[in-house]
XYZ file of C-alpha atoms in Angstrom:
328
model
C 22.483 -24.637 25.808
C 21.719 -23.614 22.465
C 20.194 -27.174 21.140
C 17.778 -27.267 25.103
C 16.964 -23.544 23.898
C 15.816 -23.895 20.498
C 13.551 -27.245 22.097
C 12.168 -25.216 24.536
C 11.530 -22.440 21.307
C 9.245 -25.736 20.015
C 7.287 -25.967 22.542
C 6.240 -22.158 23.063
C 5.707 -21.398 19.116
C 3.735 -24.901 18.966
C 1.534 -23.646 21.812
C 1.226 -20.136 19.927
C 2.821 -17.928 22.317
C 5.864 -15.563 21.107
C 9.074 -16.472 21.545
C 12.295 -14.726 21.726
C 13.396 -13.346 18.494
C 17.017 -14.149 18.872
C 16.590 -17.435 19.319
C 14.257 -18.043 16.864
C 16.876 -16.228 14.568
C 19.677 -18.710 14.818
C 17.285 -21.266 13.898
C 17.271 -20.360 9.674
C 19.094 -17.303 7.379
C 19.102 -17.583 3.328
C 20.542 -19.758 2.270
C 20.656 -18.568 -1.042
C 19.964 -15.318 -3.410
C 16.966 -13.617 -2.124
C 14.375 -12.209 -4.664
C 11.557 -9.723 -4.349
C 8.945 -10.071 -6.479
C 7.455 -7.358 -8.071
C 3.881 -8.236 -9.774
C 4.465 -4.862 -11.800
C 6.474 -3.486 -14.435
C 9.717 -1.627 -13.736
C 9.118 1.843 -12.449
C 6.142 1.516 -10.714
C 5.490 2.474 -7.282
C 6.314 -1.362 -5.470
C 8.917 -1.904 -7.895
C 10.302 1.454 -6.292
C 9.814 0.102 -2.958
C 11.589 -3.543 -3.736
C 14.677 -1.772 -5.205
C 15.082 0.416 -2.362
C 14.619 -2.870 -0.015
C 17.351 -4.610 -2.276
C 19.643 -1.337 -2.210
C 20.215 -0.808 1.864
C 20.223 -4.916 2.118
C 22.872 -5.480 -0.155
C 25.060 -2.098 0.466
C 24.104 -2.746 4.699
C 25.341 -6.564 4.454
C 21.546 -6.898 6.091
C 21.315 -10.293 4.350
C 24.146 -11.706 3.826
C 22.687 -13.336 0.292
C 22.561 -11.288 -3.054
C 19.129 -9.694 -3.403
C 17.549 -9.888 -6.969
C 14.393 -7.963 -7.872
C 11.841 -9.844 -10.057
C 9.131 -8.435 -11.967
C 6.231 -11.045 -12.905
C 3.686 -8.266 -14.078
C 0.191 -9.616 -15.300
C -3.251 -9.967 -14.181
C -3.809 -7.716 -11.699
C -0.323 -9.060 -9.438
C -2.301 -12.595 -10.549
C 1.515 -13.749 -12.244
C 3.446 -12.455 -9.159
C 1.391 -13.884 -6.383
C 0.516 -17.134 -7.861
C 5.021 -17.538 -8.852
C 5.751 -16.318 -4.992
C 3.215 -19.040 -3.963
C 4.965 -21.202 -6.204
C 7.884 -21.376 -3.576
C 5.708 -22.639 -0.115
C 7.394 -22.540 2.571
C 10.225 -20.666 1.475
C 11.632 -18.025 3.626
C 14.425 -17.095 0.317
C 10.655 -15.197 -1.389
C 9.252 -12.686 -0.530
C 7.418 -10.116 -1.955
C 5.732 -6.791 -1.998
C 2.448 -6.205 -1.641
C -0.895 -3.131 -0.624
C -3.845 -2.594 -0.622
C -4.305 -4.106 -4.601
C -3.874 -7.270 -2.397
C -7.689 -7.016 -0.442
C -9.253 -5.195 -3.200
C -8.335 -7.290 -6.262
C -9.900 -10.348 -4.562
C -12.935 -8.868 -2.941
C -13.656 -7.192 -6.217
C -13.412 -10.883 -8.054
C -10.494 -9.714 -10.106
C -8.760 -12.847 -8.408
C -9.592 -15.615 -6.637
C -5.848 -15.200 -4.458
C -6.423 -13.443 -1.360
C -4.204 -12.170 1.528
C -4.317 -15.822 3.580
C -2.410 -16.950 0.803
C 0.269 -15.624 2.262
C 2.913 -14.865 4.966
C 2.455 -11.071 5.830
C 5.565 -9.784 6.688
C 5.571 -6.546 7.546
C 3.727 -2.955 6.542
C 6.175 -0.730 5.233
C 4.545 3.172 4.137
C 1.479 3.986 3.357
C 1.444 6.097 -0.015
C -1.253 9.579 0.502
C -3.907 9.864 -1.792
C -4.990 13.124 -2.709
C -8.137 15.668 -4.330
C -7.542 17.547 -6.742
C -9.301 19.674 -9.946
C -7.994 21.934 -12.234
C -7.542 25.371 -10.720
C -10.422 27.692 -12.396
C -12.783 24.765 -10.871
C -16.134 25.928 -9.815
C -15.724 23.487 -7.003
C -13.321 25.363 -4.435
C -13.277 23.054 -1.337
C -13.971 19.720 -0.485
C -17.309 20.950 0.981
C -18.119 22.251 -2.371
C -17.445 18.953 -4.508
C -19.204 16.716 -1.542
C -22.643 19.262 -1.459
C -22.378 18.095 -5.609
C -22.082 14.931 -4.989
C -24.841 14.780 -2.448
C -27.108 16.153 -4.807
C -25.750 14.154 -8.067
C -23.550 11.756 -7.739
C -23.380 11.744 -11.389
C -22.719 15.674 -12.249
C -18.344 14.875 -11.204
C -16.723 13.101 -13.572
C -13.382 11.978 -11.781
C -10.488 10.631 -12.736
C -9.016 7.436 -10.890
C -6.573 4.723 -11.667
C -7.720 1.546 -11.860
C -11.254 0.712 -11.301
C -11.736 -1.013 -7.757
C -7.702 0.360 -7.231
C -6.851 2.200 -3.652
C -7.680 5.643 -5.738
C -11.422 3.995 -6.034
C -11.597 3.171 -2.755
C -10.806 6.420 -1.332
C -13.434 8.145 -3.734
C -15.640 5.887 -2.668
C -14.848 6.264 1.925
C -14.903 9.957 1.107
C -18.490 9.548 -0.870
C -20.385 7.566 1.724
C -18.781 9.307 4.463
C -19.901 12.882 2.650
C -23.464 11.422 2.666
C -23.343 10.958 -1.038
C -24.474 7.924 -3.300
C -21.103 5.706 -3.519
C -22.510 3.652 -6.640
C -23.946 6.174 -9.083
C -20.276 7.990 -8.898
C -19.204 8.818 -12.214
C -15.520 7.185 -12.279
C -13.524 7.343 -15.092
C -10.776 4.666 -14.753
C -7.147 4.968 -16.130
C -3.888 2.662 -16.572
C -1.848 4.774 -14.153
C -2.247 7.647 -11.786
C -0.119 9.896 -14.333
C -2.683 9.671 -17.232
C -5.568 9.804 -14.662
C -3.802 13.219 -13.102
C -3.425 14.505 -17.201
C -7.200 14.162 -17.482
C -7.838 16.783 -14.812
C -4.921 18.793 -16.049
C -6.584 18.732 -19.606
C -10.281 19.410 -18.053
C -11.003 16.499 -19.594
C -12.727 15.612 -15.877
C -14.137 17.738 -13.055
C -11.948 15.686 -10.363
C -8.577 13.417 -10.052
C -8.094 11.616 -6.992
C -4.578 10.074 -7.509
C -1.522 9.169 -5.160
C -0.206 12.466 -4.009
C 3.599 11.689 -5.222
C 2.164 12.323 -8.518
C 0.120 15.157 -8.055
C 2.741 17.495 -6.128
C 4.958 18.665 -8.994
C 0.981 20.013 -10.546
C -0.001 22.009 -7.146
C 3.438 23.484 -6.728
C 3.038 24.856 -10.051
C -0.130 25.822 -10.030
C -1.690 24.037 -12.874
C -4.013 21.446 -10.049
C -5.618 22.987 -6.600
C -5.859 19.933 -3.832
C -9.609 20.279 -1.664
C -8.750 17.498 0.157
C -6.999 14.124 1.854
C -8.291 11.573 3.144
C -5.247 11.532 5.982
C -5.293 11.346 9.728
C -3.717 14.750 9.751
C -2.325 17.366 7.495
C 0.535 16.475 4.979
C 3.577 18.565 4.279
C 5.652 20.214 2.679
C 3.799 21.416 -0.543
C 0.513 19.740 1.129
C 0.810 22.077 4.460
C -1.982 24.331 3.805
C -4.503 21.371 1.846
C -7.568 20.235 4.639
C -7.624 16.760 5.791
C -11.532 15.726 4.543
C -11.923 15.542 9.048
C -10.979 18.739 9.146
C -14.430 20.035 6.969
C -16.536 17.641 7.966
C -16.285 14.208 6.149
C -14.783 11.225 8.647
C -12.923 8.947 6.104
C -9.198 8.036 6.511
C -7.702 6.582 3.633
C -3.969 5.576 2.261
C -2.105 2.934 0.078
C -0.323 1.150 2.078
C 3.037 -1.082 0.965
C 4.756 -4.046 2.835
C 6.193 -6.752 1.878
C 4.352 -11.022 2.172
C 6.099 -13.905 2.029
C 4.890 -17.237 0.728
C 2.335 -19.350 2.300
C 3.810 -21.469 5.292
C 6.646 -19.710 6.249
C 8.382 -20.793 9.588
C 7.803 -19.095 13.190
C 11.807 -18.831 12.360
C 11.780 -17.961 9.108
C 9.038 -14.983 10.151
C 11.056 -14.005 12.945
C 14.814 -13.039 10.631
C 12.744 -11.041 7.661
C 11.678 -8.914 11.319
C 14.694 -8.705 12.010
C 15.874 -6.995 9.013
C 12.927 -5.347 8.255
C 13.371 -3.496 11.760
C 17.104 -2.275 11.145
C 15.924 -1.292 7.669
C 13.073 1.066 8.410
C 15.158 2.769 11.269
C 18.158 3.514 7.799
C 18.641 6.480 7.075
C 18.712 5.676 3.562
C 14.520 4.300 4.064
C 13.800 7.303 5.719
C 15.130 9.664 3.381
C 13.163 7.757 0.521
C 10.255 7.858 2.514
C 10.524 12.220 2.165
C 12.051 12.597 -0.988
C 8.627 10.109 -3.188
C 5.752 11.889 -0.885
C 5.585 8.641 1.192
C 4.515 8.317 4.872
C 6.919 6.495 7.597
C 5.258 3.663 8.593
C 6.270 0.357 9.391
C 4.314 -2.779 11.211
C 6.088 -6.055 12.529
C 4.453 -9.421 11.474
C 2.103 -9.790 13.761
C 1.102 -5.953 13.848
C 0.869 -6.720 10.376
C -1.160 -9.536 10.094
C -3.678 -7.855 12.687
C -3.474 -5.181 10.459
C -4.282 -6.256 6.963
C -6.805 -8.745 8.702
C -9.504 -5.593 9.801
C -8.300 -3.432 6.370
C -9.760 -6.161 4.315
C -13.108 -5.592 6.528
C -13.221 -1.736 5.674
C -11.938 -2.572 1.882
C -14.706 -4.941 1.455
C -17.426 -1.831 3.629
C -16.008 0.044 0.817
C -16.458 -1.519 -2.611
C -19.634 -2.663 -1.312
C -21.095 1.231 -1.755
C -19.326 1.043 -4.300
C -21.292 -1.714 -6.019
C -18.415 -4.009 -6.544
C -17.828 -6.526 -4.361
C -18.025 -9.713 -5.174
C -21.231 -11.728 -5.358
């Protein structure tokens, strides 16, 4: 009976239709150590997600083989991406991914695109906030937009990574507010912590950075947050901060993080990871991690993730075009 079911399933897949996950999942599972590839150094945001997945999979017995995190930093994630795709069709290898996979390709930093991988899931959102130092003459999001509309070069803004997710968020808000995003005065830093430090010292007029990095400074009264490009207000320390939409600027954007496999994964391999990840995001440990690190819970399975990433690529293309950063 199992042979008949699998044979029928193969025929269904051949016509591009969905096959019962239970049948496919029985057809494949890891046969050796599983590697979670991270294209950034230990301690990074991508790395923390990988290590939490590793912990949950091992302690919860969601993956019955050993799981290791392998850091391959360098070249705008190119080193990690190349390592992952050196194992085509091998479901024992997965990697943390996010918005940078799209922006790095579109801006010409790397030739590797999202089409070179097998999307497995979107796992969470990392929210982005706009902040100024407490005594800044920029009191509200409207003040910020008004100054940008009068003269985009009149406001210096610190970000981490030219063309990265924080730059994209800034460009979207500027464009949606009616300012010339190509003339923004942007000061780039290696990481979000350095960008926030520049704002703390008054070396720039504003910063656009991850909510998790800004939160302690907001709580301590060392920074004032003037807007968040989210669908709704964030909780906790950000509960009183209005979204950009509340301030008349139709801008919604956040850094997403997910999981991908190398190119050429089979339907059975993808179904296996759908099963594991669907269980992972329902664990208390995962939900506690999301809340503790100022992240936003979001889960899209492999099919939903593929659709989302394809659409997101075009959104990012439009914003980078307005910033003058698109690859010619």
